[in-house]
Coordinates of C-alpha atoms in Angstrom, one line a residue:
Chain E
M1 CA 0.0 0.0 0.0
E2 CA 1.1 3.6 -0.7
Y3 CA -0.3 6.0 1.9
K4 CA -1.3 9.6 1.7
R5 CA -1.1 11.6 4.9
I6 CA -4.8 10.8 5.6
T7 CA -6.5 7.3 4.7
I8 CA -10.1 7.2 5.3
I9 CA -11.8 3.7 5.7
S10 CA -15.6 3.8 4.9
G11 CA -18.3 1.6 3.6
H12 CA -21.3 -0.6 4.3
Y13 CA -22.2 -1.6 7.9
G14 CA -20.3 -4.8 8.7
S15 CA -18.1 -4.7 5.7
G16 CA -14.9 -5.0 7.8
K17 CA -13.8 -1.5 8.1
T18 CA -12.2 -1.6 11.6
N19 CA -10.2 -4.7 10.9
I20 CA -8.8 -3.0 7.9
A21 CA -8.2 0.3 9.5
V22 CA -6.3 -1.3 12.5
N23 CA -4.1 -3.4 10.1
M24 CA -3.5 -0.4 7.9
A25 CA -2.4 1.4 11.0
Y26 CA 0.1 -1.4 11.8
D27 CA 1.3 -1.3 8.2
L28 CA 1.6 2.4 8.1
K29 CA 3.5 2.6 11.4
T30 CA 6.3 0.4 9.8
R31 CA 6.9 3.2 7.3
R32 CA 6.1 6.4 9.0
E33 CA 7.0 7.1 12.6
N34 CA 4.3 9.5 13.4
T35 CA 1.1 7.4 12.9
A36 CA -2.3 7.7 14.5
I37 CA -5.6 5.8 14.0
A38 CA -8.8 7.8 14.5
D39 CA -12.0 6.1 15.4
L40 CA -15.0 8.1 14.3
D41 CA -17.6 5.4 14.6
I42 CA -20.9 6.9 16.0
V43 CA -22.9 3.8 14.8
N44 CA -21.7 0.8 16.6
P45 CA -20.7 0.7 20.4
Y46 CA -19.1 -2.8 19.8
F47 CA -16.1 -4.0 17.8
R48 CA -14.1 -0.8 18.0
T49 CA -10.5 0.2 17.3
L50 CA -10.0 0.3 21.1
D51 CA -10.2 -3.5 21.2
S52 CA -6.6 -3.3 19.7
W53 CA -5.4 -0.7 22.3
E54 CA -2.7 -2.9 23.7
D55 CA -1.3 -3.4 20.2
F56 CA -1.3 0.3 19.4
K57 CA 0.5 1.1 22.7
K58 CA 3.2 -1.6 22.0
R59 CA 3.6 -0.4 18.5
G60 CA 3.7 3.3 19.4
I61 CA 0.5 4.2 17.3
R62 CA -1.6 7.1 18.7
L63 CA -5.2 6.4 19.1
I64 CA -7.7 9.1 18.7
C65 CA -11.1 7.8 19.9
S66 CA -14.0 9.0 22.0
S67 CA -13.7 8.4 25.7
F68 CA -17.0 6.5 25.4
A69 CA -15.7 3.8 22.9
N70 CA -16.0 0.4 24.5
S71 CA -17.0 1.9 27.8
N72 CA -20.5 0.3 27.1
V73 CA -22.0 3.8 27.2
D74 CA -24.0 3.7 24.0
A75 CA -23.4 7.2 23.1
P76 CA -22.6 8.3 19.6
A77 CA -19.8 10.7 20.6
L78 CA -16.8 11.8 18.9
P79 CA -13.3 12.1 20.0
Q80 CA -12.4 15.5 21.5
E81 CA -9.1 15.3 19.7
M82 CA -10.8 14.8 16.3
Y83 CA -9.6 18.2 15.0
S84 CA -5.9 17.2 15.4
I85 CA -6.4 14.9 12.3
T86 CA -6.6 17.9 10.2
D87 CA -4.8 20.5 12.3
D88 CA -1.7 18.5 12.9
R89 CA -0.2 17.8 9.5
S90 CA 2.9 16.2 11.0
Q91 CA 1.0 12.9 11.7
N92 CA -0.2 10.3 9.4
V93 CA -3.7 9.1 10.2
I94 CA -5.9 6.3 9.3
I95 CA -9.6 7.1 9.9
D96 CA -12.1 4.4 10.8
V97 CA -15.5 5.8 9.9
G98 CA -18.9 4.4 11.1
G99 CA -20.9 2.2 8.6
D100 CA -23.2 3.6 5.9
D101 CA -24.2 7.2 5.5
R102 CA -25.1 7.5 9.0
G103 CA -21.7 6.7 10.1
A104 CA -20.1 9.1 7.4
L105 CA -22.1 12.0 8.9
A106 CA -19.3 12.1 11.5
L107 CA -16.7 12.5 8.7
G108 CA -18.5 15.5 7.2
R109 CA -17.4 17.5 10.3
I110 CA -13.8 17.5 9.0
S111 CA -14.1 16.5 5.3
G112 CA -13.8 20.2 4.2
A113 CA -10.4 20.5 5.7
I114 CA -9.4 17.1 4.4
V115 CA -10.4 18.0 0.9
E116 CA -8.6 21.4 1.1
E117 CA -5.5 19.8 2.2
D118 CA -5.7 17.4 -0.7
N119 CA -3.4 14.7 0.6
Y120 CA -5.9 11.9 1.4
D121 CA -7.3 8.6 0.1
M122 CA -10.6 7.4 0.9
Y123 CA -11.4 3.7 0.4
M124 CA -14.8 2.0 0.0
V125 CA -14.6 -1.3 1.8
I126 CA -16.8 -3.9 -0.2
N127 CA -17.9 -7.4 0.7
C128 CA -20.0 -9.3 -1.9
Y129 CA -21.3 -11.7 0.8
R130 CA -23.0 -9.2 2.8
P131 CA -26.7 -9.5 2.1
L132 CA -27.4 -5.6 1.3
T133 CA -24.4 -5.2 -1.0
R134 CA -24.6 -8.4 -3.1
T135 CA -24.8 -6.5 -6.3
V136 CA -22.8 -3.7 -7.8
E137 CA -26.0 -1.6 -8.0
D138 CA -26.3 -1.9 -4.3
L139 CA -22.8 -0.7 -3.9
L140 CA -23.3 2.3 -6.1
T141 CA -26.2 3.3 -3.9
V142 CA -24.2 3.0 -0.7
K143 CA -21.3 4.9 -2.4
E144 CA -23.5 7.8 -3.2
E145 CA -25.2 7.8 0.2
I146 CA -21.8 7.9 2.0
E147 CA -20.3 10.6 -0.2
M148 CA -23.4 12.7 0.2
A149 CA -23.3 12.3 4.0
G150 CA -19.4 12.8 4.4
R151 CA -19.3 15.5 1.6
I152 CA -16.1 13.8 0.3
R153 CA -15.4 11.5 -2.6
F154 CA -14.0 7.9 -2.6
T155 CA -10.6 7.5 -4.3
G156 CA -10.5 3.7 -4.3
I157 CA -11.9 0.3 -3.4
I158 CA -10.8 -2.3 -0.8
N159 CA -12.3 -5.6 -1.7
N160 CA -12.8 -7.4 1.7
S161 CA -15.2 -10.0 0.5
N162 CA -15.2 -12.6 3.1
L163 CA -17.5 -15.2 4.9
G164 CA -15.9 -14.8 8.3
K165 CA -14.2 -17.9 9.8
D166 CA -15.5 -20.0 6.9
T167 CA -13.7 -18.1 4.1
K168 CA -11.9 -20.2 1.7
P169 CA -9.4 -18.8 -0.9
E170 CA -11.9 -19.5 -3.7
D171 CA -14.4 -17.2 -2.0
V172 CA -12.0 -14.4 -2.2
I173 CA -10.8 -15.2 -5.7
R174 CA -14.5 -15.6 -6.8
S175 CA -15.2 -12.0 -5.5
C176 CA -12.5 -10.3 -7.7
E177 CA -14.8 -10.0 -10.6
Y178 CA -17.4 -8.3 -8.5
A179 CA -14.8 -5.9 -7.3
D180 CA -13.5 -5.3 -10.7
T181 CA -17.0 -4.5 -12.0
A182 CA -17.6 -2.3 -9.1
A183 CA -14.2 -0.5 -9.8
Q184 CA -15.1 0.0 -13.4
R185 CA -18.7 1.4 -12.6
M186 CA -17.3 3.7 -10.0
N187 CA -14.1 4.7 -12.0
L188 CA -12.0 4.0 -9.0
K189 CA -8.9 1.6 -8.6
I190 CA -8.7 -1.4 -6.4
A191 CA -6.4 -0.2 -3.8
A192 CA -6.3 -3.6 -2.0
T193 CA -7.8 -7.1 -1.6
S194 CA -7.9 -7.9 2.0
Y195 CA -8.2 -11.1 3.7
D196 CA -7.2 -13.2 6.8
K197 CA -3.5 -13.6 7.0
R198 CA -3.9 -17.3 7.3
L199 CA -5.0 -17.3 3.5
D200 CA -2.0 -15.4 2.6
K201 CA -0.1 -18.3 1.0
E202 CA -3.0 -19.2 -1.3
L203 CA -4.0 -15.7 -2.2
R204 CA -0.7 -13.6 -2.3
N205 CA -0.2 -14.1 -6.1
K206 CA -3.8 -14.4 -7.1
V207 CA -5.4 -11.2 -6.2
P208 CA -4.8 -7.5 -7.0
N209 CA -2.9 -5.6 -4.3
P210 CA -3.0 -8.3 -1.6
F211 CA -3.4 -7.1 2.0
A212 CA -3.1 -9.8 4.7
M213 CA -4.6 -9.0 8.0
E214 CA -4.5 -10.1 11.5
L215 CA -8.1 -10.6 12.8
Q216 CA -9.7 -10.5 16.3
E217 CA -11.5 -13.3 17.6
L218 CA -14.9 -12.5 19.1
I219 CA -15.0 -15.5 21.5
P220 CA -11.4 -17.0 21.7
G221 CA -11.6 -20.7 21.2
V222 CA -15.2 -21.0 19.8
Chain I
M1 CA -30.6 -16.1 -1.3
S2 CA -29.5 -19.8 -1.6
E3 CA -25.8 -19.0 -1.4
K4 CA -23.9 -18.3 1.6
V5 CA -23.9 -14.7 2.9
L6 CA -22.2 -13.2 5.8
M7 CA -24.6 -11.8 8.4
K8 CA -25.0 -10.7 11.9
G9 CA -27.5 -12.7 13.9
N10 CA -29.8 -9.7 14.1
E11 CA -29.8 -9.2 10.4
A12 CA -30.3 -13.0 9.8
I13 CA -33.6 -12.8 11.9
A14 CA -34.8 -9.8 9.9
E15 CA -34.2 -11.4 6.6
A16 CA -35.7 -14.7 7.8
A17 CA -38.8 -12.9 8.9
I18 CA -39.2 -11.4 5.4
I19 CA -38.8 -14.8 3.8
A20 CA -41.5 -16.2 6.2
G21 CA -43.8 -13.6 4.8
C22 CA -43.8 -11.1 7.6
R23 CA -44.5 -7.7 6.1
H24 CA -45.0 -5.8 9.3
Y25 CA -42.4 -4.7 11.7
F26 CA -42.8 -2.4 14.7
G27 CA -40.1 -1.5 16.9
Y28 CA -38.0 1.0 18.9
P29 CA -34.2 1.1 18.9
I30 CA -32.2 -0.4 21.7
T31 CA -28.8 -2.0 21.7
P32 CA -27.9 -4.8 21.0
Q33 CA -30.7 -5.5 18.6
T34 CA -30.9 -2.3 16.6
E35 CA -29.7 -4.0 13.4
I36 CA -33.0 -5.9 13.2
A37 CA -34.8 -2.5 12.9
A38 CA -32.2 -0.9 10.7
Y39 CA -32.3 -3.9 8.4
M40 CA -36.2 -3.8 8.3
A41 CA -36.0 -0.1 7.5
K42 CA -34.0 -0.8 4.5
R43 CA -35.8 -4.0 3.4
M44 CA -39.4 -3.6 4.0
P45 CA -40.1 -0.8 1.7
K46 CA -38.5 -2.9 -1.1
V47 CA -40.9 -5.8 -0.5
G48 CA -44.0 -3.8 0.0
G49 CA -44.1 -4.1 3.8
T50 CA -44.2 -1.8 6.7
F51 CA -41.4 -0.6 8.9
L52 CA -42.4 1.7 11.5
Q53 CA -40.4 3.0 14.4
A54 CA -43.0 3.4 17.0
E55 CA -42.8 6.1 19.7
S56 CA -42.2 3.4 22.4
E57 CA -41.8 -0.2 22.9
I58 CA -45.4 -0.2 24.3
A59 CA -46.8 1.4 21.1
A60 CA -44.9 -1.2 19.1
I61 CA -46.3 -4.2 20.8
N62 CA -49.9 -2.9 20.6
M63 CA -49.3 -2.3 16.8
V64 CA -48.4 -6.0 16.7
Y65 CA -51.6 -6.8 18.3
G66 CA -53.5 -4.8 15.8
V67 CA -51.8 -6.4 12.6
S68 CA -52.0 -9.8 14.1
S69 CA -55.7 -9.4 14.6
T70 CA -56.0 -9.2 10.9
G71 CA -54.4 -12.3 10.3
K72 CA -51.0 -11.0 8.9
R73 CA -47.5 -12.2 10.1
V74 CA -46.1 -9.5 12.3
M75 CA -43.1 -9.0 14.6
T76 CA -41.3 -6.7 17.0
S77 CA -37.8 -6.9 18.7
S78 CA -36.2 -5.3 21.5
S79 CA -33.7 -6.0 24.2
S80 CA -34.3 -6.7 28.0
P81 CA -35.5 -3.4 29.2
G82 CA -37.6 -2.8 26.2
I83 CA -39.1 -6.4 26.5
S84 CA -40.1 -5.5 30.0
L85 CA -42.1 -2.6 28.6
K86 CA -43.9 -4.8 26.2
Q87 CA -45.1 -7.2 28.8
E88 CA -48.5 -5.9 29.0
G89 CA -49.1 -6.1 25.4
I90 CA -47.7 -9.8 25.3
S91 CA -50.2 -10.8 28.0
Y92 CA -52.9 -9.2 25.9
L93 CA -51.6 -11.2 22.8
A94 CA -51.7 -14.3 24.8
G95 CA -55.1 -13.6 26.2
A96 CA -56.5 -12.8 22.7
D97 CA -54.9 -16.0 21.2
L98 CA -52.8 -14.0 18.8
P99 CA -49.8 -15.2 17.0
A100 CA -46.7 -12.9 16.8
L101 CA -43.0 -13.1 16.7
I102 CA -41.1 -11.2 19.4
V103 CA -37.3 -11.0 19.5
N104 CA -35.4 -10.5 22.8
A105 CA -31.7 -9.9 22.3
Q106 CA -31.0 -10.0 26.0
R107 CA -28.6 -7.7 27.7
G108 CA -27.4 -7.6 31.2
G109 CA -30.1 -6.6 33.9
P110 CA -31.9 -5.8 36.0
G111 CA -32.9 -2.4 35.5
L112 CA -31.1 -0.6 32.5
G113 CA -28.2 -3.0 33.1
G114 CA -25.7 -3.0 30.4
I115 CA -25.4 -3.6 26.6
Q116 CA -23.3 -6.9 27.0
P117 CA -24.8 -10.2 26.4
S118 CA -26.9 -12.0 29.1
Q119 CA -29.5 -14.8 29.6
S120 CA -31.2 -13.2 32.6
D121 CA -34.5 -12.9 31.1
Y122 CA -35.1 -16.8 31.0
F123 CA -37.8 -16.7 33.8
Q124 CA -39.4 -13.6 32.2
A125 CA -39.6 -15.4 29.0
T126 CA -40.5 -19.0 30.0
K127 CA -42.7 -18.3 33.1
G128 CA -44.8 -15.5 31.8
G129 CA -43.5 -12.1 32.1
G130 CA -46.8 -10.4 32.0
H131 CA -49.9 -11.0 34.2
G132 CA -52.3 -14.0 33.9
D133 CA -51.8 -17.6 33.0
Y134 CA -50.1 -18.0 29.7
H135 CA -47.0 -19.3 27.9
L136 CA -45.0 -18.1 25.1
I137 CA -43.1 -20.6 22.9
V138 CA -39.5 -19.7 23.6
L139 CA -36.8 -20.6 21.0
A140 CA -33.1 -20.2 21.9
P141 CA -30.7 -20.1 18.8
Y142 CA -27.0 -20.5 19.2
S143 CA -25.8 -19.6 15.7
V144 CA -26.5 -17.2 13.2
Q145 CA -28.0 -20.0 10.9
E146 CA -30.2 -21.0 13.7
M147 CA -31.4 -17.3 14.3
A148 CA -32.6 -17.6 10.6
E149 CA -34.2 -21.1 10.9
L150 CA -35.8 -20.4 14.3
T151 CA -37.4 -17.2 13.0
I152 CA -39.2 -19.1 10.3
K153 CA -40.2 -22.0 12.7
G154 CA -41.2 -19.3 15.3
F155 CA -43.7 -17.9 12.7
D156 CA -45.1 -21.4 11.8
L157 CA -45.5 -22.3 15.4
A158 CA -47.3 -18.9 16.4
D159 CA -49.7 -19.4 13.6
K160 CA -50.3 -23.2 14.4
Y161 CA -51.0 -22.7 18.0
R162 CA -52.4 -19.1 18.0
M163 CA -49.9 -17.9 20.5
P164 CA -46.9 -15.6 20.5
T165 CA -43.4 -17.0 20.0
M166 CA -40.3 -15.4 21.5
I167 CA -36.8 -15.7 20.0
L168 CA -34.7 -15.5 23.2
C169 CA -31.2 -14.7 22.0
D170 CA -28.5 -12.5 23.3
G171 CA -26.2 -9.5 22.6
T172 CA -23.6 -11.9 21.1
T173 CA -25.7 -14.0 19.0
G174 CA -27.3 -10.8 17.8
Q175 CA -23.9 -9.2 16.9
M176 CA -21.8 -11.9 15.7
M177 CA -21.2 -12.4 12.1
E178 CA -21.3 -15.9 10.5
P179 CA -22.2 -17.3 7.1
V180 CA -25.8 -18.2 6.7
T181 CA -27.9 -19.6 3.9
F182 CA -31.7 -19.2 3.4
D183 CA -32.4 -22.1 1.1
F184 CA -35.1 -23.7 3.3
A185 CA -38.5 -24.5 2.3
V186 CA -41.1 -22.0 3.6
K187 CA -44.7 -23.2 4.4
Q188 CA -47.6 -21.2 3.5
P189 CA -49.1 -19.6 6.6
P190 CA -52.4 -21.5 7.6
E191 CA -55.8 -20.1 6.9
K192 CA -56.9 -17.8 9.7
P193 CA -60.8 -17.9 9.9
W194 CA -60.6 -16.1 13.2
A195 CA -59.0 -13.0 11.8
V196 CA -60.7 -9.6 11.5
T197 CA -60.7 -9.1 7.8
G198 CA -64.2 -7.6 7.2
T199 CA -67.4 -9.6 7.1
K200 CA -68.6 -8.5 3.7
M201 CA -71.9 -9.1 5.3
E202 CA -71.4 -12.8 4.8
R203 CA -70.5 -13.9 8.2
E204 CA -70.7 -13.1 11.9
H205 CA -68.3 -10.7 13.2
N206 CA -64.9 -12.1 14.4
I207 CA -63.9 -10.5 17.8
I208 CA -60.3 -10.4 19.0
N209 CA -60.5 -9.7 22.6
S210 CA -58.8 -10.6 26.0
L211 CA -61.7 -9.2 28.1
Y212 CA -64.0 -11.9 29.6
L213 CA -66.1 -10.5 32.4
Q214 CA -67.9 -13.6 33.2
A215 CA -65.8 -15.8 35.5
D216 CA -66.9 -19.1 34.0
K217 CA -66.3 -18.0 30.4
L218 CA -62.8 -16.8 31.4
E219 CA -62.2 -20.0 33.1
E220 CA -63.3 -22.0 30.0
K221 CA -61.0 -19.9 27.8
N222 CA -58.0 -20.6 30.3
F223 CA -58.7 -24.4 30.2
E224 CA -59.1 -24.3 26.4
R225 CA -55.8 -22.5 26.1
Y226 CA -53.9 -24.9 28.4
E227 CA -55.2 -27.8 26.2
R228 CA -53.5 -26.2 23.4
Y229 CA -50.2 -25.8 25.5
K230 CA -50.3 -29.4 26.2
L231 CA -50.2 -30.1 22.5
V232 CA -47.1 -27.8 22.1
E233 CA -45.5 -29.7 25.0
E234 CA -46.2 -33.0 23.3
N235 CA -45.2 -32.0 19.9
E236 CA -42.7 -29.1 19.7
V237 CA -39.9 -29.8 22.2
M238 CA -36.6 -29.2 20.5
Y239 CA -33.1 -29.9 21.8
Q240 CA -29.7 -30.8 20.8
E241 CA -27.5 -33.6 22.5
Y242 CA -23.9 -33.8 22.1
M243 CA -22.1 -36.9 23.3
A244 CA -24.7 -37.0 26.1
D245 CA -25.6 -40.7 25.8
D246 CA -22.5 -42.0 27.8
A247 CA -21.7 -38.9 29.6
D248 CA -20.9 -38.8 33.4
I249 CA -21.0 -35.1 33.4
I250 CA -23.6 -33.3 31.5
I251 CA -23.4 -29.6 30.7
A252 CA -26.9 -27.9 30.3
A253 CA -26.6 -24.7 28.4
T254 CA -28.4 -22.7 25.8
G255 CA -27.8 -20.0 23.3
I256 CA -24.4 -18.6 23.3
A257 CA -23.5 -20.2 26.6
S258 CA -24.0 -23.7 24.9
R259 CA -21.9 -22.5 22.0
I260 CA -18.9 -21.9 24.3
A261 CA -19.7 -24.9 26.3
L262 CA -19.7 -27.2 23.3
S263 CA -16.1 -26.4 22.6
S264 CA -15.4 -27.1 26.3
V265 CA -17.1 -30.5 26.1
E266 CA -15.0 -31.3 23.0
K267 CA -11.8 -30.5 24.9
A268 CA -12.9 -32.5 27.8
R269 CA -13.6 -35.5 25.7
E270 CA -10.0 -35.0 24.2
K271 CA -8.7 -35.4 27.7
G272 CA -10.6 -38.6 28.2
I273 CA -13.4 -37.1 30.3
K274 CA -16.9 -38.4 29.6
A275 CA -18.6 -35.1 29.3
G276 CA -21.7 -34.3 27.2
L277 CA -24.0 -31.4 26.4
I278 CA -27.7 -31.0 26.4
R279 CA -28.7 -27.8 24.7
P280 CA -32.4 -27.0 25.0
I281 CA -33.6 -25.1 21.8
T282 CA -37.1 -24.7 22.9
L283 CA -36.9 -23.2 26.4
W284 CA -40.7 -23.5 26.7
P285 CA -41.7 -26.3 26.1
F286 CA -38.7 -27.3 28.2
P287 CA -37.1 -30.6 27.0
K288 CA -37.9 -32.3 30.3
A289 CA -37.7 -36.0 28.9
A290 CA -34.0 -35.5 27.7
F291 CA -33.1 -34.4 31.1
A292 CA -35.1 -37.1 32.8
K293 CA -33.3 -39.6 30.6
A294 CA -29.9 -38.2 31.3
A295 CA -30.5 -38.3 35.0
E296 CA -30.7 -42.1 34.6
H297 CA -27.1 -42.6 33.7
C298 CA -25.1 -39.3 34.3
R299 CA -23.2 -38.5 37.6
Q300 CA -23.7 -34.8 37.6
I301 CA -25.4 -32.0 35.6
I302 CA -23.8 -28.7 35.5
A303 CA -26.1 -25.8 34.2
V304 CA -23.9 -23.1 32.6
E305 CA -26.0 -20.0 32.5
L306 CA -25.4 -16.3 32.0
N307 CA -27.6 -15.3 34.9
M308 CA -27.9 -16.2 38.6
G309 CA -29.3 -19.5 38.0
Q310 CA -32.7 -19.7 36.2
M311 CA -32.8 -22.7 33.7
I312 CA -31.3 -24.8 36.6
E313 CA -34.8 -24.8 38.2
D314 CA -36.3 -26.5 35.3
I315 CA -33.5 -29.0 35.2
K316 CA -34.0 -29.9 38.7
L317 CA -37.7 -30.4 38.3
A318 CA -37.2 -32.4 35.1
T319 CA -34.7 -34.7 36.9
E320 CA -36.6 -34.9 40.0
F321 CA -33.5 -34.5 42.0
K322 CA -32.2 -37.9 41.0
V323 CA -28.6 -36.5 40.3
P324 CA -26.9 -33.3 41.6
V325 CA -27.4 -30.3 39.6
S326 CA -25.1 -27.5 40.1
L327 CA -24.6 -24.0 38.6
Y328 CA -21.6 -22.4 36.8
N329 CA -22.7 -18.9 35.9
R330 CA -21.3 -15.4 34.8
T331 CA -23.6 -12.4 34.7
G332 CA -23.7 -8.7 33.9
G333 CA -22.5 -9.4 30.3
V334 CA -19.3 -11.5 31.2
L335 CA -19.0 -14.4 28.8
P336 CA -17.0 -17.5 30.3
D337 CA -14.4 -18.8 28.0
V338 CA -13.9 -22.3 26.8
Y339 CA -11.1 -23.1 29.2
E340 CA -13.0 -21.8 32.1
I341 CA -15.9 -24.1 31.5
L342 CA -13.4 -26.9 30.7
G343 CA -12.0 -26.3 34.2
V344 CA -15.5 -26.7 35.8
I345 CA -15.7 -30.0 33.9
E346 CA -12.3 -31.2 35.0
N347 CA -13.1 -30.3 38.5
A348 CA -16.4 -32.2 38.6
A349 CA -14.6 -35.2 36.9
K350 CA -12.2 -35.3 39.9
G351 CA -15.3 -35.4 42.1
G352 CA -14.9 -31.9 43.4
K353 CA -17.3 -29.1 43.7
R354 CA -16.9 -26.2 41.3

């Protein structure tokens, strides 16, 4: 992956945004010293970047997130340090946005400054196995809704098509055609094809811009 | 949708309801089940159905009463505190013999509690949370696939016996994502000659009502209803056994607790411990016979529950105290892990208390 100063991860609810954002932050940190991850999720109180807090600390990644994240206080709050994303241009930031247009509303608060600075990528995470984005037409709708709400345009696609723990390499390979069609229709590039790192050997040479990820287990051992 | 898709449990319930022919959803948002409402808001308009966010849980359950009276399949969903609010309406549904599907994605209680998973509404669901003599059929899924299947089953049972069915799941089964397929056969809903659909001046009025001011009439209604409940108990019990036949130690668990316990039992077997699992799928009717049978040969039953010990009472009644029944529990939204339950099994195998 090549990174601009700001990388925005957005897309449909449950498409895998947080896992991608967390792994991108790990990746970015290996190239740029001053790396931060910003959690702007105002939709879901669960499965937040804060779940990886220990890893961020270990790796020296700054976490910008609401003090309510993972506190079980179900409040759609934004982090008070949110404006440092755009104000402090010395840092490199991965932004994890909440799902759908509702989630992208939060992004709208700072998208003006992001567009003005013009040093960003915004990736739409797609998963052809999610029931409400089965077709490219569905994706186009979601894309437009997010861009309207966030007042910013996507610059690329991350194909994160998967079936959870049951994902087989063929499932990812089979999804590439869908991702290609989506990319053509949206006139965007496929910035990455992301998958569980356990599938890396089988997929590394078979998908465009492979991006292997460490995934979190919901309930260890089950 | 015959191919596998990746869904949250909450979404699977919503999609399955649409497949079952439910075109009316009324609800009010509450974590951890809001995805059901969000999904319905997106899907219902596309299939010619109604999604309505009511002004409260109480309004929603009474809208369910209204639609059910017309013979249409209808549902609502909430989480523990919201389900408490619905109890009056649920009692009215039961009293008027109306089918409906009610989903409770349980969170920690009592009171506002928390937003993490729990099973502490077992009593409320199985013993009647509202007033009066009545039962709900209570179904407890343990996977996303089962969330879908039991939703369809729930509508069928509700229609068949003219009573509300509750899907009693929890924050985890609602939130977790798993592959699911929807390629199962869906039965046509039965005719509902009792429904309020307009007489066209061709028949007597159908009256949907739970008010019976004459004591003998009300008694008759209650006796009649319990005859129907007897049929449910005879015909609709569902449970799953895993290596329970020759087990010395049987774990009794349901929903997400059984999902974790299943892995613990597998690991105990690897260590040569004769452990087994009984997983009630219908919590009412409770699989009494399965536990009675187990009590004939096992040494001990351990109820693993995410509450202060509720299902254990049904187990003790079903086993008539023939074997010791103990409790291993976590509450407040804490989930036990696989090795924690394995430890409990190992301890029991050594003959120790937990």
